[in-house]
Amino acid sequence: MLKIKNLSKSFNAETENEINLFNNFNLTIEKNKCTAIIGPNGCGKSTLLNMICGSIAADRGQIYLNNNDISKLKEEQRSNNIGRVFQDPSMGVSPSLTILENMALADKKGEKFALKRLIKRNNIDKYKDLLMTLDLGLEDKLDTKVKFLSGGQRQSLSLIMAAMKHPDLLLLDEHTAALDPKTSNVIMKKTKELIKKYSMTTIMISHNMKDALEYSDRVIMLDKGEIVLDKPSREVSEKELMGIYIAKLNEFVA
């Protein structure tokens, strides 16, 4: 379970461009559930994820993961229990390394290791089995450098790597936004399978209303750092979401 208490964050403090994005923000994410977070650009979606994983420091407040206060931990310390897939297919992988080397790196997450001893041959079959679940043939391309893969293949690999150690929390930051519709659909189905298989608590940022409803248990809409909708996904329609979303966009334009 993830619990956020009285979280506050501002940018450009004490200047004419000061932005108070979050002010005493509170949120509880249920364990083993997928929560979709939606909202217009600038509403705070990615900032919230960045504060959870530690890449951006909150001004005030606490973040608890499974009742452990992680608020003061550095990003690399939090990453031992948090997996993340980014919008850019290249950010979750090392393009200059092979598929096998990337898998081995993900397998060593949170451990000390030497590069010369990175790959253990008795783990290769395990990596192949994980890659086979993607149905992309990557298990037969272990020695291929990731930079030669398509965007969809990279994102699929990134997803498998993020879930490999069964993190307490999986963060999906618009992880299909850079993909074509067909590939996006494949990635979303694989995402759902992995979340269910490993019972991972998941936060998924999405601009796709249909995906937000279809692949989550709960949907939250943010606007300027505040929750304006919070419902079980089965109790809200895509039409309702779009209506609120467009209304918020019109407010911004006005």
PDB file of N, CA, C and O in Angstrom, residues 89-166:
ATOM      1  N   PRO A  89      10.709   5.071 -24.744  1.00  0.00           N
ATOM      2  CA  PRO A  89      11.110   3.669 -24.719  1.00  0.00           C
ATOM      3  C   PRO A  89      12.590   3.444 -24.426  1.00  0.00           C
ATOM      4  O   PRO A  89      12.987   2.326 -24.089  1.00  0.00           O
ATOM      5  N   SER A  90      13.419   4.478 -24.551  1.00  0.00           N
ATOM      6  CA  SER A  90      14.858   4.311 -24.326  1.00  0.00           C
ATOM      7  C   SER A  90      15.272   4.590 -22.882  1.00  0.00           C
ATOM      8  O   SER A  90      16.397   4.301 -22.499  1.00  0.00           O
ATOM      9  N   MET A  91      14.362   5.157 -22.064  1.00  0.00           N
ATOM     10  CA  MET A  91      14.749   5.574 -20.727  1.00  0.00           C
ATOM     11  C   MET A  91      14.810   4.434 -19.714  1.00  0.00           C
ATOM     12  O   MET A  91      15.488   4.529 -18.698  1.00  0.00           O
ATOM     13  N   GLY A  92      14.106   3.358 -19.986  1.00  0.00           N
ATOM     14  CA  GLY A  92      14.101   2.248 -19.039  1.00  0.00           C
ATOM     15  C   GLY A  92      15.098   1.165 -19.359  1.00  0.00           C
ATOM     16  O   GLY A  92      15.159   0.142 -18.665  1.00  0.00           O
ATOM     17  N   VAL A  93      15.877   1.372 -20.406  1.00  0.00           N
ATOM     18  CA  VAL A  93      16.854   0.380 -20.842  1.00  0.00           C
ATOM     19  C   VAL A  93      18.191   1.064 -21.116  1.00  0.00           C
ATOM     20  O   VAL A  93      18.281   2.283 -21.152  1.00  0.00           O
ATOM     21  N   SER A  94      19.220   0.254 -21.322  1.00  0.00           N
ATOM     22  CA  SER A  94      20.533   0.767 -21.720  1.00  0.00           C
ATOM     23  C   SER A  94      20.747   0.392 -23.181  1.00  0.00           C
ATOM     24  O   SER A  94      21.087  -0.766 -23.496  1.00  0.00           O
ATOM     25  N   PRO A  95      20.509   1.339 -24.120  1.00  0.00           N
ATOM     26  CA  PRO A  95      20.546   1.026 -25.552  1.00  0.00           C
ATOM     27  C   PRO A  95      21.861   0.445 -26.047  1.00  0.00           C
ATOM     28  O   PRO A  95      21.880  -0.338 -27.000  1.00  0.00           O
ATOM     29  N   SER A  96      22.983   0.819 -25.413  1.00  0.00           N
ATOM     30  CA  SER A  96      24.290   0.358 -25.885  1.00  0.00           C
ATOM     31  C   SER A  96      24.612  -1.061 -25.430  1.00  0.00           C
ATOM     32  O   SER A  96      25.594  -1.656 -25.889  1.00  0.00           O
ATOM     33  N   LEU A  97      23.789  -1.615 -24.540  1.00  0.00           N
ATOM     34  CA  LEU A  97      24.003  -2.976 -24.057  1.00  0.00           C
ATOM     35  C   LEU A  97      23.055  -3.938 -24.757  1.00  0.00           C
ATOM     36  O   LEU A  97      22.062  -3.536 -25.353  1.00  0.00           O
ATOM     37  N   THR A  98      23.352  -5.210 -24.686  1.00  0.00           N
ATOM     38  CA  THR A  98      22.509  -6.230 -25.304  1.00  0.00           C
ATOM     39  C   THR A  98      21.269  -6.496 -24.455  1.00  0.00           C
ATOM     40  O   THR A  98      21.178  -6.067 -23.296  1.00  0.00           O
ATOM     41  N   ILE A  99      20.331  -7.219 -25.038  1.00  0.00           N
ATOM     42  CA  ILE A  99      19.134  -7.611 -24.298  1.00  0.00           C
ATOM     43  C   ILE A  99      19.537  -8.415 -23.060  1.00  0.00           C
ATOM     44  O   ILE A  99      19.026  -8.187 -21.955  1.00  0.00           O
ATOM     45  N   LEU A 100      20.467  -9.345 -23.236  1.00  0.00           N
ATOM     46  CA  LEU A 100      20.922 -10.174 -22.127  1.00  0.00           C
ATOM     47  C   LEU A 100      21.548  -9.324 -21.030  1.00  0.00           C
ATOM     48  O   LEU A 100      21.261  -9.519 -19.837  1.00  0.00           O
ATOM     49  N   GLU A 101      22.377  -8.369 -21.399  1.00  0.00           N
ATOM     50  CA  GLU A 101      23.022  -7.507 -20.408  1.00  0.00           C
ATOM     51  C   GLU A 101      22.007  -6.635 -19.676  1.00  0.00           C
ATOM     52  O   GLU A 101      22.116  -6.416 -18.466  1.00  0.00           O
ATOM     53  N   ASN A 102      21.001  -6.167 -20.403  1.00  0.00           N
ATOM     54  CA  ASN A 102      19.939  -5.384 -19.768  1.00  0.00           C
ATOM     55  C   ASN A 102      19.162  -6.228 -18.762  1.00  0.00           C
ATOM     56  O   ASN A 102      18.851  -5.764 -17.655  1.00  0.00           O
ATOM     57  N   MET A 103      18.836  -7.435 -19.138  1.00  0.00           N
ATOM     58  CA  MET A 103      18.106  -8.325 -18.236  1.00  0.00           C
ATOM     59  C   MET A 103      18.924  -8.630 -16.985  1.00  0.00           C
ATOM     60  O   MET A 103      18.400  -8.638 -15.867  1.00  0.00           O
ATOM     61  N   ALA A 104      20.219  -8.854 -17.178  1.00  0.00           N
ATOM     62  CA  ALA A 104      21.099  -9.154 -16.048  1.00  0.00           C
ATOM     63  C   ALA A 104      21.213  -7.956 -15.110  1.00  0.00           C
ATOM     64  O   ALA A 104      21.242  -8.111 -13.886  1.00  0.00           O
ATOM     65  N   LEU A 105      21.275  -6.750 -15.682  1.00  0.00           N
ATOM     66  CA  LEU A 105      21.320  -5.530 -14.859  1.00  0.00           C
ATOM     67  C   LEU A 105      20.060  -5.409 -14.007  1.00  0.00           C
ATOM     68  O   LEU A 105      20.126  -5.095 -12.818  1.00  0.00           O
ATOM     69  N   ALA A 106      18.905  -5.637 -14.627  1.00  0.00           N
ATOM     70  CA  ALA A 106      17.644  -5.557 -13.896  1.00  0.00           C
ATOM     71  C   ALA A 106      17.579  -6.607 -12.798  1.00  0.00           C
ATOM     72  O   ALA A 106      17.034  -6.365 -11.716  1.00  0.00           O
ATOM     73  N   ASP A 107      18.163  -7.763 -13.059  1.00  0.00           N
ATOM     74  CA  ASP A 107      18.173  -8.863 -12.093  1.00  0.00           C
ATOM     75  C   ASP A 107      19.056  -8.546 -10.888  1.00  0.00           C
ATOM     76  O   ASP A 107      18.869  -9.082  -9.797  1.00  0.00           O
ATOM     77  N   LYS A 108      20.038  -7.660 -11.088  1.00  0.00           N
ATOM     78  CA  LYS A 108      20.969  -7.288 -10.025  1.00  0.00           C
ATOM     79  C   LYS A 108      20.533  -6.020  -9.293  1.00  0.00           C
ATOM     80  O   LYS A 108      21.273  -5.498  -8.462  1.00  0.00           O
ATOM     81  N   LYS A 109      19.353  -5.531  -9.589  1.00  0.00           N
ATOM     82  CA  LYS A 109      18.873  -4.296  -8.981  1.00  0.00           C
ATOM     83  C   LYS A 109      18.912  -4.393  -7.461  1.00  0.00           C
ATOM     84  O   LYS A 109      18.408  -5.332  -6.868  1.00  0.00           O
ATOM     85  N   GLY A 110      19.554  -3.400  -6.831  1.00  0.00           N
ATOM     86  CA  GLY A 110      19.652  -3.369  -5.379  1.00  0.00           C
ATOM     87  C   GLY A 110      20.776  -4.201  -4.815  1.00  0.00           C
ATOM     88  O   GLY A 110      20.961  -4.267  -3.596  1.00  0.00           O
ATOM     89  N   GLU A 111      21.570  -4.832  -5.675  1.00  0.00           N
ATOM     90  CA  GLU A 111      22.685  -5.662  -5.229  1.00  0.00           C
ATOM     91  C   GLU A 111      24.010  -5.076  -5.710  1.00  0.00           C
ATOM     92  O   GLU A 111      24.066  -4.333  -6.681  1.00  0.00           O
ATOM     93  N   LYS A 112      25.082  -5.417  -5.003  1.00  0.00           N
ATOM     94  CA  LYS A 112      26.412  -5.031  -5.443  1.00  0.00           C
ATOM     95  C   LYS A 112      26.936  -6.102  -6.395  1.00  0.00           C
ATOM     96  O   LYS A 112      26.758  -7.291  -6.166  1.00  0.00           O
ATOM     97  N   PHE A 113      27.568  -5.656  -7.479  1.00  0.00           N
ATOM     98  CA  PHE A 113      28.086  -6.632  -8.439  1.00  0.00           C
ATOM     99  C   PHE A 113      29.210  -6.009  -9.250  1.00  0.00           C
ATOM    100  O   PHE A 113      29.353  -4.793  -9.318  1.00  0.00           O
ATOM    101  N   ALA A 114      30.003  -6.852  -9.862  1.00  0.00           N
ATOM    102  CA  ALA A 114      31.071  -6.408 -10.756  1.00  0.00           C
ATOM    103  C   ALA A 114      30.626  -6.666 -12.185  1.00  0.00           C
ATOM    104  O   ALA A 114      29.982  -7.684 -12.472  1.00  0.00           O
ATOM    105  N   LEU A 115      30.950  -5.744 -13.097  1.00  0.00           N
ATOM    106  CA  LEU A 115      30.515  -5.895 -14.486  1.00  0.00           C
ATOM    107  C   LEU A 115      31.001  -7.203 -15.103  1.00  0.00           C
ATOM    108  O   LEU A 115      30.307  -7.816 -15.916  1.00  0.00           O
ATOM    109  N   LYS A 116      32.189  -7.632 -14.720  1.00  0.00           N
ATOM    110  CA  LYS A 116      32.731  -8.868 -15.280  1.00  0.00           C
ATOM    111  C   LYS A 116      31.907 -10.078 -14.847  1.00  0.00           C
ATOM    112  O   LYS A 116      31.925 -11.108 -15.505  1.00  0.00           O
ATOM    113  N   ARG A 117      31.205  -9.953 -13.743  1.00  0.00           N
ATOM    114  CA  ARG A 117      30.416 -11.067 -13.237  1.00  0.00           C
ATOM    115  C   ARG A 117      28.923 -10.787 -13.362  1.00  0.00           C
ATOM    116  O   ARG A 117      28.110 -11.385 -12.666  1.00  0.00           O
ATOM    117  N   LEU A 118      28.586  -9.885 -14.238  1.00  0.00           N
ATOM    118  CA  LEU A 118      27.196  -9.465 -14.373  1.00  0.00           C
ATOM    119  C   LEU A 118      26.287 -10.605 -14.798  1.00  0.00           C
ATOM    120  O   LEU A 118      25.226 -10.820 -14.221  1.00  0.00           O
ATOM    121  N   ILE A 119      26.697 -11.343 -15.810  1.00  0.00           N
ATOM    122  CA  ILE A 119      25.842 -12.381 -16.390  1.00  0.00           C
ATOM    123  C   ILE A 119      26.194 -13.755 -15.821  1.00  0.00           C
ATOM    124  O   ILE A 119      27.329 -14.206 -15.910  1.00  0.00           O
ATOM    125  N   LYS A 120      25.197 -14.375 -15.212  1.00  0.00           N
ATOM    126  CA  LYS A 120      25.348 -15.741 -14.731  1.00  0.00           C
ATOM    127  C   LYS A 120      24.639 -16.673 -15.712  1.00  0.00           C
ATOM    128  O   LYS A 120      23.444 -16.521 -15.956  1.00  0.00           O
ATOM    129  N   ARG A 121      25.390 -17.567 -16.263  1.00  0.00           N
ATOM    130  CA  ARG A 121      24.856 -18.422 -17.321  1.00  0.00           C
ATOM    131  C   ARG A 121      23.637 -19.227 -16.873  1.00  0.00           C
ATOM    132  O   ARG A 121      22.754 -19.530 -17.678  1.00  0.00           O
ATOM    133  N   ASN A 122      23.576 -19.569 -15.590  1.00  0.00           N
ATOM    134  CA  ASN A 122      22.428 -20.363 -15.146  1.00  0.00           C
ATOM    135  C   ASN A 122      21.154 -19.539 -15.019  1.00  0.00           C
ATOM    136  O   ASN A 122      20.079 -20.074 -14.710  1.00  0.00           O
ATOM    137  N   ASN A 123      21.250 -18.213 -15.273  1.00  0.00           N
ATOM    138  CA  ASN A 123      20.061 -17.363 -15.253  1.00  0.00           C
ATOM    139  C   ASN A 123      19.473 -17.129 -16.645  1.00  0.00           C
ATOM    140  O   ASN A 123      18.379 -16.582 -16.775  1.00  0.00           O
ATOM    141  N   ILE A 124      20.210 -17.529 -17.662  1.00  0.00           N
ATOM    142  CA  ILE A 124      19.787 -17.220 -19.029  1.00  0.00           C
ATOM    143  C   ILE A 124      18.441 -17.852 -19.383  1.00  0.00           C
ATOM    144  O   ILE A 124      17.594 -17.216 -20.014  1.00  0.00           O
ATOM    145  N   ASP A 125      18.221 -19.077 -18.953  1.00  0.00           N
ATOM    146  CA  ASP A 125      16.938 -19.727 -19.242  1.00  0.00           C
ATOM    147  C   ASP A 125      15.789 -18.972 -18.584  1.00  0.00           C
ATOM    148  O   ASP A 125      14.689 -18.868 -19.152  1.00  0.00           O
ATOM    149  N   LYS A 126      16.047 -18.441 -17.386  1.00  0.00           N
ATOM    150  CA  LYS A 126      15.016 -17.662 -16.699  1.00  0.00           C
ATOM    151  C   LYS A 126      14.679 -16.410 -17.501  1.00  0.00           C
ATOM    152  O   LYS A 126      13.499 -16.051 -17.659  1.00  0.00           O
ATOM    153  N   TYR A 127      15.721 -15.737 -18.021  1.00  0.00           N
ATOM    154  CA  TYR A 127      15.496 -14.539 -18.831  1.00  0.00           C
ATOM    155  C   TYR A 127      14.713 -14.870 -20.097  1.00  0.00           C
ATOM    156  O   TYR A 127      13.813 -14.133 -20.503  1.00  0.00           O
ATOM    157  N   LYS A 128      15.062 -15.989 -20.716  1.00  0.00           N
ATOM    158  CA  LYS A 128      14.353 -16.398 -21.934  1.00  0.00           C
ATOM    159  C   LYS A 128      12.873 -16.662 -21.651  1.00  0.00           C
ATOM    160  O   LYS A 128      12.003 -16.281 -22.434  1.00  0.00           O
ATOM    161  N   ASP A 129      12.601 -17.313 -20.522  1.00  0.00           N
ATOM    162  CA  ASP A 129      11.212 -17.606 -20.165  1.00  0.00           C
ATOM    163  C   ASP A 129      10.418 -16.311 -19.971  1.00  0.00           C
ATOM    164  O   ASP A 129       9.257 -16.217 -20.395  1.00  0.00           O
ATOM    165  N   LEU A 130      11.041 -15.310 -19.337  1.00  0.00           N
ATOM    166  CA  LEU A 130      10.371 -14.025 -19.132  1.00  0.00           C
ATOM    167  C   LEU A 130      10.101 -13.333 -20.461  1.00  0.00           C
ATOM    168  O   LEU A 130       9.011 -12.796 -20.693  1.00  0.00           O
ATOM    169  N   LEU A 131      11.089 -13.353 -21.340  1.00  0.00           N
ATOM    170  CA  LEU A 131      10.951 -12.697 -22.639  1.00  0.00           C
ATOM    171  C   LEU A 131       9.933 -13.404 -23.534  1.00  0.00           C
ATOM    172  O   LEU A 131       9.252 -12.760 -24.339  1.00  0.00           O
ATOM    173  N   MET A 132       9.807 -14.698 -23.379  1.00  0.00           N
ATOM    174  CA  MET A 132       8.853 -15.460 -24.192  1.00  0.00           C
ATOM    175  C   MET A 132       7.426 -15.006 -23.945  1.00  0.00           C
ATOM    176  O   MET A 132       6.580 -15.096 -24.841  1.00  0.00           O
ATOM    177  N   THR A 133       7.141 -14.510 -22.746  1.00  0.00           N
ATOM    178  CA  THR A 133       5.777 -14.068 -22.430  1.00  0.00           C
ATOM    179  C   THR A 133       5.369 -12.858 -23.257  1.00  0.00           C
ATOM    180  O   THR A 133       4.172 -12.543 -23.355  1.00  0.00           O
ATOM    181  N   LEU A 134       6.334 -12.168 -23.871  1.00  0.00           N
ATOM    182  CA  LEU A 134       6.041 -10.998 -24.690  1.00  0.00           C
ATOM    183  C   LEU A 134       5.600 -11.368 -26.102  1.00  0.00           C
ATOM    184  O   LEU A 134       5.018 -10.542 -26.815  1.00  0.00           O
ATOM    185  N   ASP A 135       5.908 -12.588 -26.519  1.00  0.00           N
ATOM    186  CA  ASP A 135       5.560 -13.061 -27.867  1.00  0.00           C
ATOM    187  C   ASP A 135       6.170 -12.180 -28.959  1.00  0.00           C
ATOM    188  O   ASP A 135       5.558 -11.934 -30.002  1.00  0.00           O
ATOM    189  N   LEU A 136       7.390 -11.701 -28.718  1.00  0.00           N
ATOM    190  CA  LEU A 136       8.075 -10.846 -29.693  1.00  0.00           C
ATOM    191  C   LEU A 136       9.357 -11.476 -30.232  1.00  0.00           C
ATOM    192  O   LEU A 136      10.051 -10.874 -31.046  1.00  0.00           O
ATOM    193  N   GLY A 137       9.663 -12.669 -29.776  1.00  0.00           N
ATOM    194  CA  GLY A 137      10.870 -13.339 -30.236  1.00  0.00           C
ATOM    195  C   GLY A 137      12.165 -12.796 -29.660  1.00  0.00           C
ATOM    196  O   GLY A 137      13.253 -13.136 -30.139  1.00  0.00           O
ATOM    197  N   LEU A 138      12.068 -11.969 -28.618  1.00  0.00           N
ATOM    198  CA  LEU A 138      13.278 -11.370 -28.039  1.00  0.00           C
ATOM    199  C   LEU A 138      14.156 -12.409 -27.354  1.00  0.00           C
ATOM    200  O   LEU A 138      15.364 -12.194 -27.198  1.00  0.00           O
ATOM    201  N   GLU A 139      13.554 -13.523 -26.957  1.00  0.00           N
ATOM    202  CA  GLU A 139      14.347 -14.582 -26.313  1.00  0.00           C
ATOM    203  C   GLU A 139      15.370 -15.180 -27.267  1.00  0.00           C
ATOM    204  O   GLU A 139      16.341 -15.815 -26.835  1.00  0.00           O
ATOM    205  N   ASP A 140      15.179 -14.976 -28.582  1.00  0.00           N
ATOM    206  CA  ASP A 140      16.130 -15.469 -29.581  1.00  0.00           C
ATOM    207  C   ASP A 140      17.110 -14.393 -30.040  1.00  0.00           C
ATOM    208  O   ASP A 140      17.879 -14.605 -30.974  1.00  0.00           O
ATOM    209  N   LYS A 141      17.061 -13.214 -29.381  1.00  0.00           N
ATOM    210  CA  LYS A 141      17.920 -12.093 -29.766  1.00  0.00           C
ATOM    211  C   LYS A 141      18.708 -11.557 -28.570  1.00  0.00           C
ATOM    212  O   LYS A 141      18.975 -10.368 -28.468  1.00  0.00           O
ATOM    213  N   LEU A 142      19.085 -12.437 -27.669  1.00  0.00           N
ATOM    214  CA  LEU A 142      19.732 -12.010 -26.428  1.00  0.00           C
ATOM    215  C   LEU A 142      21.002 -11.206 -26.650  1.00  0.00           C
ATOM    216  O   LEU A 142      21.341 -10.329 -25.849  1.00  0.00           O
ATOM    217  N   ASP A 143      21.716 -11.491 -27.738  1.00  0.00           N
ATOM    218  CA  ASP A 143      22.979 -10.795 -27.987  1.00  0.00           C
ATOM    219  C   ASP A 143      22.815  -9.548 -28.858  1.00  0.00           C
ATOM    220  O   ASP A 143      23.795  -8.927 -29.259  1.00  0.00           O
ATOM    221  N   THR A 144      21.574  -9.174 -29.141  1.00  0.00           N
ATOM    222  CA  THR A 144      21.294  -7.974 -29.934  1.00  0.00           C
ATOM    223  C   THR A 144      21.308  -6.742 -29.027  1.00  0.00           C
ATOM    224  O   THR A 144      20.721  -6.742 -27.945  1.00  0.00           O
ATOM    225  N   LYS A 145      21.994  -5.693 -29.470  1.00  0.00           N
ATOM    226  CA  LYS A 145      22.001  -4.458 -28.694  1.00  0.00           C
ATOM    227  C   LYS A 145      20.619  -3.812 -28.749  1.00  0.00           C
ATOM    228  O   LYS A 145      19.961  -3.797 -29.790  1.00  0.00           O
ATOM    229  N   VAL A 146      20.190  -3.279 -27.630  1.00  0.00           N
ATOM    230  CA  VAL A 146      18.832  -2.749 -27.508  1.00  0.00           C
ATOM    231  C   VAL A 146      18.581  -1.579 -28.452  1.00  0.00           C
ATOM    232  O   VAL A 146      17.448  -1.352 -28.877  1.00  0.00           O
ATOM    233  N   LYS A 147      19.620  -0.855 -28.830  1.00  0.00           N
ATOM    234  CA  LYS A 147      19.455   0.284 -29.742  1.00  0.00           C
ATOM    235  C   LYS A 147      18.940  -0.143 -31.111  1.00  0.00           C
ATOM    236  O   LYS A 147      18.436   0.696 -31.871  1.00  0.00           O
ATOM    237  N   PHE A 148      19.034  -1.421 -31.427  1.00  0.00           N
ATOM    238  CA  PHE A 148      18.561  -1.903 -32.723  1.00  0.00           C
ATOM    239  C   PHE A 148      17.113  -2.418 -32.655  1.00  0.00           C
ATOM    240  O   PHE A 148      16.575  -2.879 -33.659  1.00  0.00           O
ATOM    241  N   LEU A 149      16.490  -2.335 -31.487  1.00  0.00           N
ATOM    242  CA  LEU A 149      15.105  -2.782 -31.341  1.00  0.00           C
ATOM    243  C   LEU A 149      14.141  -1.655 -31.689  1.00  0.00           C
ATOM    244  O   LEU A 149      14.481  -0.480 -31.617  1.00  0.00           O
ATOM    245  N   SER A 150      12.925  -2.017 -32.021  1.00  0.00           N
ATOM    246  CA  SER A 150      11.884  -1.018 -32.281  1.00  0.00           C
ATOM    247  C   SER A 150      11.438  -0.404 -30.949  1.00  0.00           C
ATOM    248  O   SER A 150      11.743  -0.932 -29.868  1.00  0.00           O
ATOM    249  N   GLY A 151      10.685   0.688 -31.037  1.00  0.00           N
ATOM    250  CA  GLY A 151      10.187   1.327 -29.824  1.00  0.00           C
ATOM    251  C   GLY A 151       9.319   0.393 -29.003  1.00  0.00           C
ATOM    252  O   GLY A 151       9.421   0.345 -27.772  1.00  0.00           O
ATOM    253  N   GLY A 152       8.468  -0.372 -29.671  1.00  0.00           N
ATOM    254  CA  GLY A 152       7.604  -1.313 -28.969  1.00  0.00           C
ATOM    255  C   GLY A 152       8.387  -2.424 -28.290  1.00  0.00           C
ATOM    256  O   GLY A 152       8.061  -2.844 -27.183  1.00  0.00           O
ATOM    257  N   GLN A 153       9.428  -2.911 -28.967  1.00  0.00           N
ATOM    258  CA  GLN A 153      10.264  -3.955 -28.382  1.00  0.00           C
ATOM    259  C   GLN A 153      11.015  -3.422 -27.164  1.00  0.00           C
ATOM    260  O   GLN A 153      11.133  -4.103 -26.144  1.00  0.00           O
ATOM    261  N   ARG A 154      11.508  -2.194 -27.265  1.00  0.00           N
ATOM    262  CA  ARG A 154      12.220  -1.597 -26.129  1.00  0.00           C
ATOM    263  C   ARG A 154      11.285  -1.425 -24.940  1.00  0.00           C
ATOM    264  O   ARG A 154      11.656  -1.699 -23.798  1.00  0.00           O
ATOM    265  N   GLN A 155      10.068  -0.941 -25.210  1.00  0.00           N
ATOM    266  CA  GLN A 155       9.136  -0.703 -24.118  1.00  0.00           C
ATOM    267  C   GLN A 155       8.694  -2.011 -23.489  1.00  0.00           C
ATOM    268  O   GLN A 155       8.490  -2.091 -22.272  1.00  0.00           O
ATOM    269  N   SER A 156       8.556  -3.043 -24.295  1.00  0.00           N
ATOM    270  CA  SER A 156       8.214  -4.366 -23.768  1.00  0.00           C
ATOM    271  C   SER A 156       9.330  -4.883 -22.871  1.00  0.00           C
ATOM    272  O   SER A 156       9.076  -5.432 -21.786  1.00  0.00           O
ATOM    273  N   LEU A 157      10.563  -4.697 -23.318  1.00  0.00           N
ATOM    274  CA  LEU A 157      11.720  -5.109 -22.527  1.00  0.00           C
ATOM    275  C   LEU A 157      11.784  -4.314 -21.226  1.00  0.00           C
ATOM    276  O   LEU A 157      12.033  -4.865 -20.147  1.00  0.00           O
ATOM    277  N   SER A 158      11.548  -3.010 -21.320  1.00  0.00           N
ATOM    278  CA  SER A 158      11.559  -2.144 -20.144  1.00  0.00           C
ATOM    279  C   SER A 158      10.505  -2.596 -19.128  1.00  0.00           C
ATOM    280  O   SER A 158      10.753  -2.598 -17.917  1.00  0.00           O
ATOM    281  N   LEU A 159       9.339  -2.985 -19.617  1.00  0.00           N
ATOM    282  CA  LEU A 159       8.255  -3.446 -18.751  1.00  0.00           C
ATOM    283  C   LEU A 159       8.656  -4.726 -18.022  1.00  0.00           C
ATOM    284  O   LEU A 159       8.452  -4.851 -16.801  1.00  0.00           O
ATOM    285  N   ILE A 160       9.210  -5.672 -18.759  1.00  0.00           N
ATOM    286  CA  ILE A 160       9.654  -6.930 -18.150  1.00  0.00           C
ATOM    287  C   ILE A 160      10.734  -6.670 -17.106  1.00  0.00           C
ATOM    288  O   ILE A 160      10.724  -7.255 -16.009  1.00  0.00           O
ATOM    289  N   MET A 161      11.666  -5.766 -17.418  1.00  0.00           N
ATOM    290  CA  MET A 161      12.755  -5.450 -16.490  1.00  0.00           C
ATOM    291  C   MET A 161      12.234  -4.778 -15.225  1.00  0.00           C
ATOM    292  O   MET A 161      12.693  -5.061 -14.118  1.00  0.00           O
ATOM    293  N   ALA A 162      11.253  -3.883 -15.387  1.00  0.00           N
ATOM    294  CA  ALA A 162      10.701  -3.169 -14.234  1.00  0.00           C
ATOM    295  C   ALA A 162       9.955  -4.113 -13.294  1.00  0.00           C
ATOM    296  O   ALA A 162       9.920  -3.899 -12.080  1.00  0.00           O
ATOM    297  N   ALA A 163       9.355  -5.161 -13.863  1.00  0.00           N
ATOM    298  CA  ALA A 163       8.558  -6.089 -13.060  1.00  0.00           C
ATOM    299  C   ALA A 163       9.356  -7.301 -12.581  1.00  0.00           C
ATOM    300  O   ALA A 163       8.869  -8.068 -11.740  1.00  0.00           O
ATOM    301  N   MET A 164      10.571  -7.451 -13.061  1.00  0.00           N
ATOM    302  CA  MET A 164      11.344  -8.668 -12.828  1.00  0.00           C
ATOM    303  C   MET A 164      11.523  -9.011 -11.348  1.00  0.00           C
ATOM    304  O   MET A 164      11.404 -10.165 -10.936  1.00  0.00           O
ATOM    305  N   LYS A 165      11.784  -7.988 -10.532  1.00  0.00           N
ATOM    306  CA  LYS A 165      12.036  -8.240  -9.109  1.00  0.00           C
ATOM    307  C   LYS A 165      10.761  -8.090  -8.265  1.00  0.00           C
ATOM    308  O   LYS A 165      10.828  -7.988  -7.038  1.00  0.00           O
ATOM    309  N   HIS A 166       9.609  -8.079  -8.934  1.00  0.00           N
ATOM    310  CA  HIS A 166       8.310  -7.996  -8.264  1.00  0.00           C
ATOM    311  C   HIS A 166       8.287  -6.824  -7.273  1.00  0.00           C
ATOM    312  O   HIS A 166       8.137  -7.024  -6.057  1.00  0.00           O
TER     313      HIS A 166
END
